[in-house]
Amino acid sequence: MPIGILAIQGAFREHEMTLDRLHVKHFQIRQAKDLDQPMEGLILPGGESTTMVKLLTDLKLFEPLLSLITSGLPVFGTCAGLLLLAKQISGTDKLGFQTMSIRAKRNAYGRQLGSFACEGHFADLGIIPMVFIRAPYIDSIFGKTEILAIVNDHIVAARENQQLVTAFHPELTNDDSVHKYFISMCQKNKKS
Ligand code: GLN
C-alpha cells in the first residue's frame, strides 16, 4: 500500500510519522521521477499553498499529479492541501488543481484565531482532536461533495469521491483515525 506524500514544502514529515505508526509504506514526492513508482494514494500536506503551486509548476509535478488525481487516485489534502484541491477559493483566482467541488476561504479565522486546537465530530469516527494552523474552512460545497465535519458552523472536512480534505491537521495529533479512514479509501479503491 505505498502512499506518495508531496514533500516539496510544509508539514510532510508528520504525515510520514503517522503512516509509520500505521505500518503503511510511503515515499516522498519531490520531483517528476518519484512518480515512476506505483502509488495507491497521495497526501498533500499543510504548508503554504501559493508556494506549493509555484514549486509544483517549477518542478514539473503539477500536470502529472493533476492527471493522477483526475484519473481517480485517492488523495488526502490537509489545510494547504485542501486549498490545492479546491475548485474555488474566495477572493482569488490563484488556484491549484481545482479538482474538488468546494469553495474554500483561505486564512479564514483571521489573525487572532489563526491557530487553535479543539475537538470535533468527524463523520463515522466520532469526536477527534483537531489542530488548526492559519487554516482555511470550506465556504460552500457543490457537486458530489459530502460534509464530514463542522466546527463553529464552518465545514472543516469533506469528501468527494476519492478526494478527502481536512482544514485541520490530524497528523499533528496522536489520533490516527483520519489517516486510517484515508487508508481504507485507498484499499477499497484498489479492490474495485
Ligand atoms: N494558510 C496556509 C495557506 O494559505 C495554509 C496553512 C496550513 O497549511 N497550515 O496556504
mmCIF file of N, CA and C in Angstrom, residues 103-169:
data_model
loop_
_atom_site.group_PDB
_atom_site.id
_atom_site.type_symbol
_atom_site.label_atom_id
_atom_site.label_comp_id
_atom_site.label_asym_id
_atom_site.label_seq_id
_atom_site.Cartn_x
_atom_site.Cartn_y
_atom_site.Cartn_z
ATOM 1 N N ARG A 103 -15.784 25.407 -2.308
ATOM 2 C CA ARG A 103 -15.212 26.754 -2.301
ATOM 3 C C ARG A 103 -14.606 26.965 -0.919
ATOM 4 N N ALA A 104 -13.323 27.297 -0.897
ATOM 5 C CA ALA A 104 -12.608 27.439 0.372
ATOM 6 C C ALA A 104 -12.316 28.903 0.653
ATOM 7 N N LYS A 105 -12.178 29.197 1.932
ATOM 8 C CA LYS A 105 -11.764 30.543 2.342
ATOM 9 C C LYS A 105 -10.402 30.380 2.994
ATOM 10 N N ARG A 106 -9.434 31.078 2.457
ATOM 11 C CA ARG A 106 -8.048 30.957 2.921
ATOM 12 C C ARG A 106 -7.828 31.789 4.187
ATOM 13 N N ASN A 107 -6.968 31.344 5.076
ATOM 14 C CA ASN A 107 -6.680 32.064 6.334
ATOM 15 C C ASN A 107 -7.979 32.570 6.947
ATOM 16 N N ALA A 108 -8.937 31.672 7.062
ATOM 17 C CA ALA A 108 -10.323 32.060 7.283
ATOM 18 C C ALA A 108 -10.609 32.539 8.701
ATOM 19 N N TYR A 109 -9.729 32.192 9.632
ATOM 20 C CA TYR A 109 -10.037 32.500 11.031
ATOM 21 C C TYR A 109 -9.402 33.810 11.498
ATOM 22 N N GLY A 110 -8.764 34.521 10.579
ATOM 23 C CA GLY A 110 -8.173 35.804 10.948
ATOM 24 C C GLY A 110 -6.913 35.622 11.779
ATOM 25 N N ARG A 111 -6.293 36.731 12.125
ATOM 26 C CA ARG A 111 -5.012 36.671 12.827
ATOM 27 C C ARG A 111 -5.118 36.128 14.240
ATOM 28 N N GLN A 112 -6.099 36.677 14.978
ATOM 29 C CA GLN A 112 -6.216 36.316 16.388
ATOM 30 C C GLN A 112 -6.485 34.833 16.580
ATOM 31 N N LEU A 113 -7.417 34.336 15.780
ATOM 32 C CA LEU A 113 -7.839 32.950 15.950
ATOM 33 C C LEU A 113 -7.205 32.044 14.910
ATOM 34 N N GLY A 114 -6.107 32.518 14.339
ATOM 35 C CA GLY A 114 -5.490 31.782 13.234
ATOM 36 C C GLY A 114 -5.129 30.355 13.584
ATOM 37 N N SER A 115 -4.706 30.125 14.815
ATOM 38 C CA SER A 115 -4.287 28.779 15.189
ATOM 39 C C SER A 115 -4.962 28.396 16.501
ATOM 40 N N PHE A 116 -5.569 27.240 16.514
ATOM 41 C CA PHE A 116 -6.226 26.778 17.733
ATOM 42 C C PHE A 116 -6.442 25.271 17.670
ATOM 43 N N ALA A 117 -6.683 24.689 18.828
ATOM 44 C CA ALA A 117 -6.966 23.259 18.894
ATOM 45 C C ALA A 117 -8.333 23.070 19.535
ATOM 46 N N CYS A 118 -9.057 22.076 19.075
ATOM 47 C CA CYS A 118 -10.360 21.796 19.668
ATOM 48 C C CYS A 118 -10.685 20.323 19.413
ATOM 49 N N GLU A 119 -11.890 19.946 19.771
ATOM 50 C CA GLU A 119 -12.342 18.598 19.414
ATOM 51 C C GLU A 119 -13.592 18.761 18.584
ATOM 52 N N GLY A 120 -13.790 17.858 17.657
ATOM 53 C CA GLY A 120 -14.973 17.974 16.816
ATOM 54 C C GLY A 120 -15.413 16.612 16.337
ATOM 55 N N HIS A 121 -16.644 16.559 15.886
ATOM 56 C CA HIS A 121 -17.208 15.298 15.407
ATOM 57 C C HIS A 121 -16.862 15.101 13.941
ATOM 58 N N PHE A 122 -16.322 13.934 13.598
ATOM 59 C CA PHE A 122 -15.929 13.635 12.215
ATOM 60 C C PHE A 122 -16.691 12.406 11.745
ATOM 61 N N ALA A 123 -17.647 12.610 10.874
ATOM 62 C CA ALA A 123 -18.429 11.526 10.258
ATOM 63 C C ALA A 123 -18.557 10.310 11.182
ATOM 64 N N ASP A 124 -18.120 9.131 10.697
ATOM 65 C CA ASP A 124 -18.273 7.900 11.482
ATOM 66 C C ASP A 124 -17.221 7.750 12.572
ATOM 67 N N LEU A 125 -16.260 8.653 12.619
ATOM 68 C CA LEU A 125 -15.140 8.456 13.545
ATOM 69 C C LEU A 125 -15.439 8.953 14.951
ATOM 70 N N GLY A 126 -16.501 9.713 15.109
ATOM 71 C CA GLY A 126 -16.822 10.256 16.432
ATOM 72 C C GLY A 126 -16.037 11.527 16.702
ATOM 73 N N ILE A 127 -15.791 11.773 17.990
ATOM 74 C CA ILE A 127 -15.104 13.014 18.377
ATOM 75 C C ILE A 127 -13.593 12.810 18.250
ATOM 76 N N ILE A 128 -12.945 13.708 17.545
ATOM 77 C CA ILE A 128 -11.483 13.602 17.387
ATOM 78 C C ILE A 128 -10.839 14.972 17.672
ATOM 79 N N PRO A 129 -9.540 14.953 18.039
ATOM 80 C CA PRO A 129 -8.848 16.237 18.238
ATOM 81 C C PRO A 129 -8.558 16.897 16.884
ATOM 82 N N MET A 130 -8.644 18.214 16.840
ATOM 83 C CA MET A 130 -8.398 18.946 15.591
ATOM 84 C C MET A 130 -7.482 20.124 15.880
ATOM 85 N N VAL A 131 -6.405 20.223 15.113
ATOM 86 C CA VAL A 131 -5.467 21.329 15.272
ATOM 87 C C VAL A 131 -5.528 22.182 14.010
ATOM 88 N N PHE A 132 -5.800 23.462 14.193
ATOM 89 C CA PHE A 132 -5.926 24.386 13.059
ATOM 90 C C PHE A 132 -4.745 25.360 13.081
ATOM 91 N N ILE A 133 -4.071 25.512 11.951
ATOM 92 C CA ILE A 133 -2.953 26.462 11.867
ATOM 93 C C ILE A 133 -3.165 27.356 10.651
ATOM 94 N N ARG A 134 -3.444 28.607 10.898
ATOM 95 C CA ARG A 134 -3.759 29.559 9.817
ATOM 96 C C ARG A 134 -4.608 28.858 8.744
ATOM 97 N N ALA A 135 -5.663 28.276 9.245
ATOM 98 C CA ALA A 135 -6.416 27.308 8.442
ATOM 99 C C ALA A 135 -7.456 27.962 7.545
ATOM 100 N N PRO A 136 -7.770 27.260 6.472
ATOM 101 C CA PRO A 136 -8.942 27.645 5.681
ATOM 102 C C PRO A 136 -10.177 26.983 6.287
ATOM 103 N N TYR A 137 -11.358 27.356 5.847
ATOM 104 C CA TYR A 137 -12.516 26.478 6.005
ATOM 105 C C TYR A 137 -13.240 26.420 4.682
ATOM 106 N N ILE A 138 -14.248 25.577 4.624
ATOM 107 C CA ILE A 138 -14.979 25.407 3.368
ATOM 108 C C ILE A 138 -16.239 26.252 3.450
ATOM 109 N N ASP A 139 -16.315 27.224 2.575
ATOM 110 C CA ASP A 139 -17.449 28.154 2.462
ATOM 111 C C ASP A 139 -18.706 27.477 1.965
ATOM 112 N N SER A 140 -18.529 26.682 0.921
ATOM 113 C CA SER A 140 -19.686 26.014 0.333
ATOM 114 C C SER A 140 -19.222 24.799 -0.452
ATOM 115 N N ILE A 141 -20.156 23.870 -0.597
ATOM 116 C CA ILE A 141 -19.860 22.636 -1.329
ATOM 117 C C ILE A 141 -20.823 22.531 -2.498
ATOM 118 N N PHE A 142 -20.419 21.806 -3.513
ATOM 119 C CA PHE A 142 -21.306 21.535 -4.641
ATOM 120 C C PHE A 142 -20.906 20.166 -5.200
ATOM 121 N N GLY A 143 -21.386 19.840 -6.391
ATOM 122 C CA GLY A 143 -21.054 18.543 -6.976
ATOM 123 C C GLY A 143 -21.462 17.416 -6.059
ATOM 124 N N LYS A 144 -20.558 16.454 -5.887
ATOM 125 C CA LYS A 144 -20.874 15.283 -5.062
ATOM 126 C C LYS A 144 -20.222 15.367 -3.688
ATOM 127 N N THR A 145 -19.773 16.538 -3.314
ATOM 128 C CA THR A 145 -19.061 16.674 -2.042
ATOM 129 C C THR A 145 -19.981 16.414 -0.849
ATOM 130 N N GLU A 146 -19.461 15.602 0.080
ATOM 131 C CA GLU A 146 -20.194 15.337 1.336
ATOM 132 C C GLU A 146 -19.438 16.004 2.483
ATOM 133 N N ILE A 147 -20.193 16.535 3.419
ATOM 134 C CA ILE A 147 -19.578 17.160 4.596
ATOM 135 C C ILE A 147 -19.229 16.076 5.616
ATOM 136 N N LEU A 148 -18.011 16.108 6.142
ATOM 137 C CA LEU A 148 -17.608 15.121 7.157
ATOM 138 C C LEU A 148 -17.465 15.737 8.546
ATOM 139 N N ALA A 149 -17.197 17.034 8.611
ATOM 140 C CA ALA A 149 -17.060 17.665 9.931
ATOM 141 C C ALA A 149 -17.373 19.155 9.851
ATOM 142 N N ILE A 150 -18.030 19.620 10.904
ATOM 143 C CA ILE A 150 -18.361 21.045 11.025
ATOM 144 C C ILE A 150 -17.895 21.504 12.405
ATOM 145 N N VAL A 151 -17.153 22.602 12.453
ATOM 146 C CA VAL A 151 -16.720 23.174 13.734
ATOM 147 C C VAL A 151 -17.078 24.655 13.721
ATOM 148 N N ASN A 152 -17.720 25.117 14.766
ATOM 149 C CA ASN A 152 -18.154 26.530 14.848
ATOM 150 C C ASN A 152 -18.904 26.963 13.590
ATOM 151 N N ASP A 153 -19.805 26.126 13.142
ATOM 152 C CA ASP A 153 -20.641 26.425 11.967
ATOM 153 C C ASP A 153 -19.900 26.441 10.637
ATOM 154 N N HIS A 154 -18.636 26.036 10.640
ATOM 155 C CA HIS A 154 -17.907 26.017 9.370
ATOM 156 C C HIS A 154 -17.532 24.586 9.007
ATOM 157 N N ILE A 155 -17.589 24.306 7.718
ATOM 158 C CA ILE A 155 -17.218 22.964 7.243
ATOM 159 C C ILE A 155 -15.699 22.840 7.290
ATOM 160 N N VAL A 156 -15.208 21.834 7.992
ATOM 161 C CA VAL A 156 -13.751 21.678 8.136
ATOM 162 C C VAL A 156 -13.240 20.333 7.616
ATOM 163 N N ALA A 157 -14.137 19.481 7.124
ATOM 164 C CA ALA A 157 -13.689 18.243 6.469
ATOM 165 C C ALA A 157 -14.764 17.821 5.486
ATOM 166 N N ALA A 158 -14.320 17.298 4.351
ATOM 167 C CA ALA A 158 -15.285 16.906 3.319
ATOM 168 C C ALA A 158 -14.664 15.858 2.423
ATOM 169 N N ARG A 159 -15.546 15.212 1.660
ATOM 170 C CA ARG A 159 -15.078 14.189 0.731
ATOM 171 C C ARG A 159 -15.899 14.275 -0.544
ATOM 172 N N GLU A 160 -15.227 14.170 -1.674
ATOM 173 C CA GLU A 160 -15.922 13.998 -2.948
ATOM 174 C C GLU A 160 -15.263 12.822 -3.649
ATOM 175 N N ASN A 161 -15.995 11.738 -3.780
ATOM 176 C CA ASN A 161 -15.452 10.511 -4.373
ATOM 177 C C ASN A 161 -14.123 10.134 -3.710
ATOM 178 N N GLN A 162 -13.024 10.169 -4.456
ATOM 179 C CA GLN A 162 -11.732 9.731 -3.910
ATOM 180 C C GLN A 162 -10.910 10.896 -3.345
ATOM 181 N N GLN A 163 -11.548 12.033 -3.151
ATOM 182 C CA GLN A 163 -10.813 13.187 -2.606
ATOM 183 C C GLN A 163 -11.305 13.495 -1.192
ATOM 184 N N LEU A 164 -10.354 13.520 -0.256
ATOM 185 C CA LEU A 164 -10.662 13.786 1.149
ATOM 186 C C LEU A 164 -9.885 15.037 1.564
ATOM 187 N N VAL A 165 -10.556 15.949 2.238
ATOM 188 C CA VAL A 165 -9.831 17.141 2.711
ATOM 189 C C VAL A 165 -10.193 17.452 4.158
ATOM 190 N N THR A 166 -9.187 17.960 4.892
ATOM 191 C CA THR A 166 -9.442 18.497 6.232
ATOM 192 C C THR A 166 -8.774 19.867 6.318
ATOM 193 N N ALA A 167 -9.486 20.813 6.930
ATOM 194 C CA ALA A 167 -8.906 22.140 7.161
ATOM 195 C C ALA A 167 -7.923 22.066 8.314
ATOM 196 N N PHE A 168 -8.086 21.041 9.142
ATOM 197 C CA PHE A 168 -7.214 20.870 10.308
ATOM 198 C C PHE A 168 -6.120 19.855 9.984
ATOM 199 N N HIS A 169 -5.237 19.634 10.977
ATOM 200 C CA HIS A 169 -4.057 18.774 10.781
ATOM 201 C C HIS A 169 -4.154 17.529 11.653
#
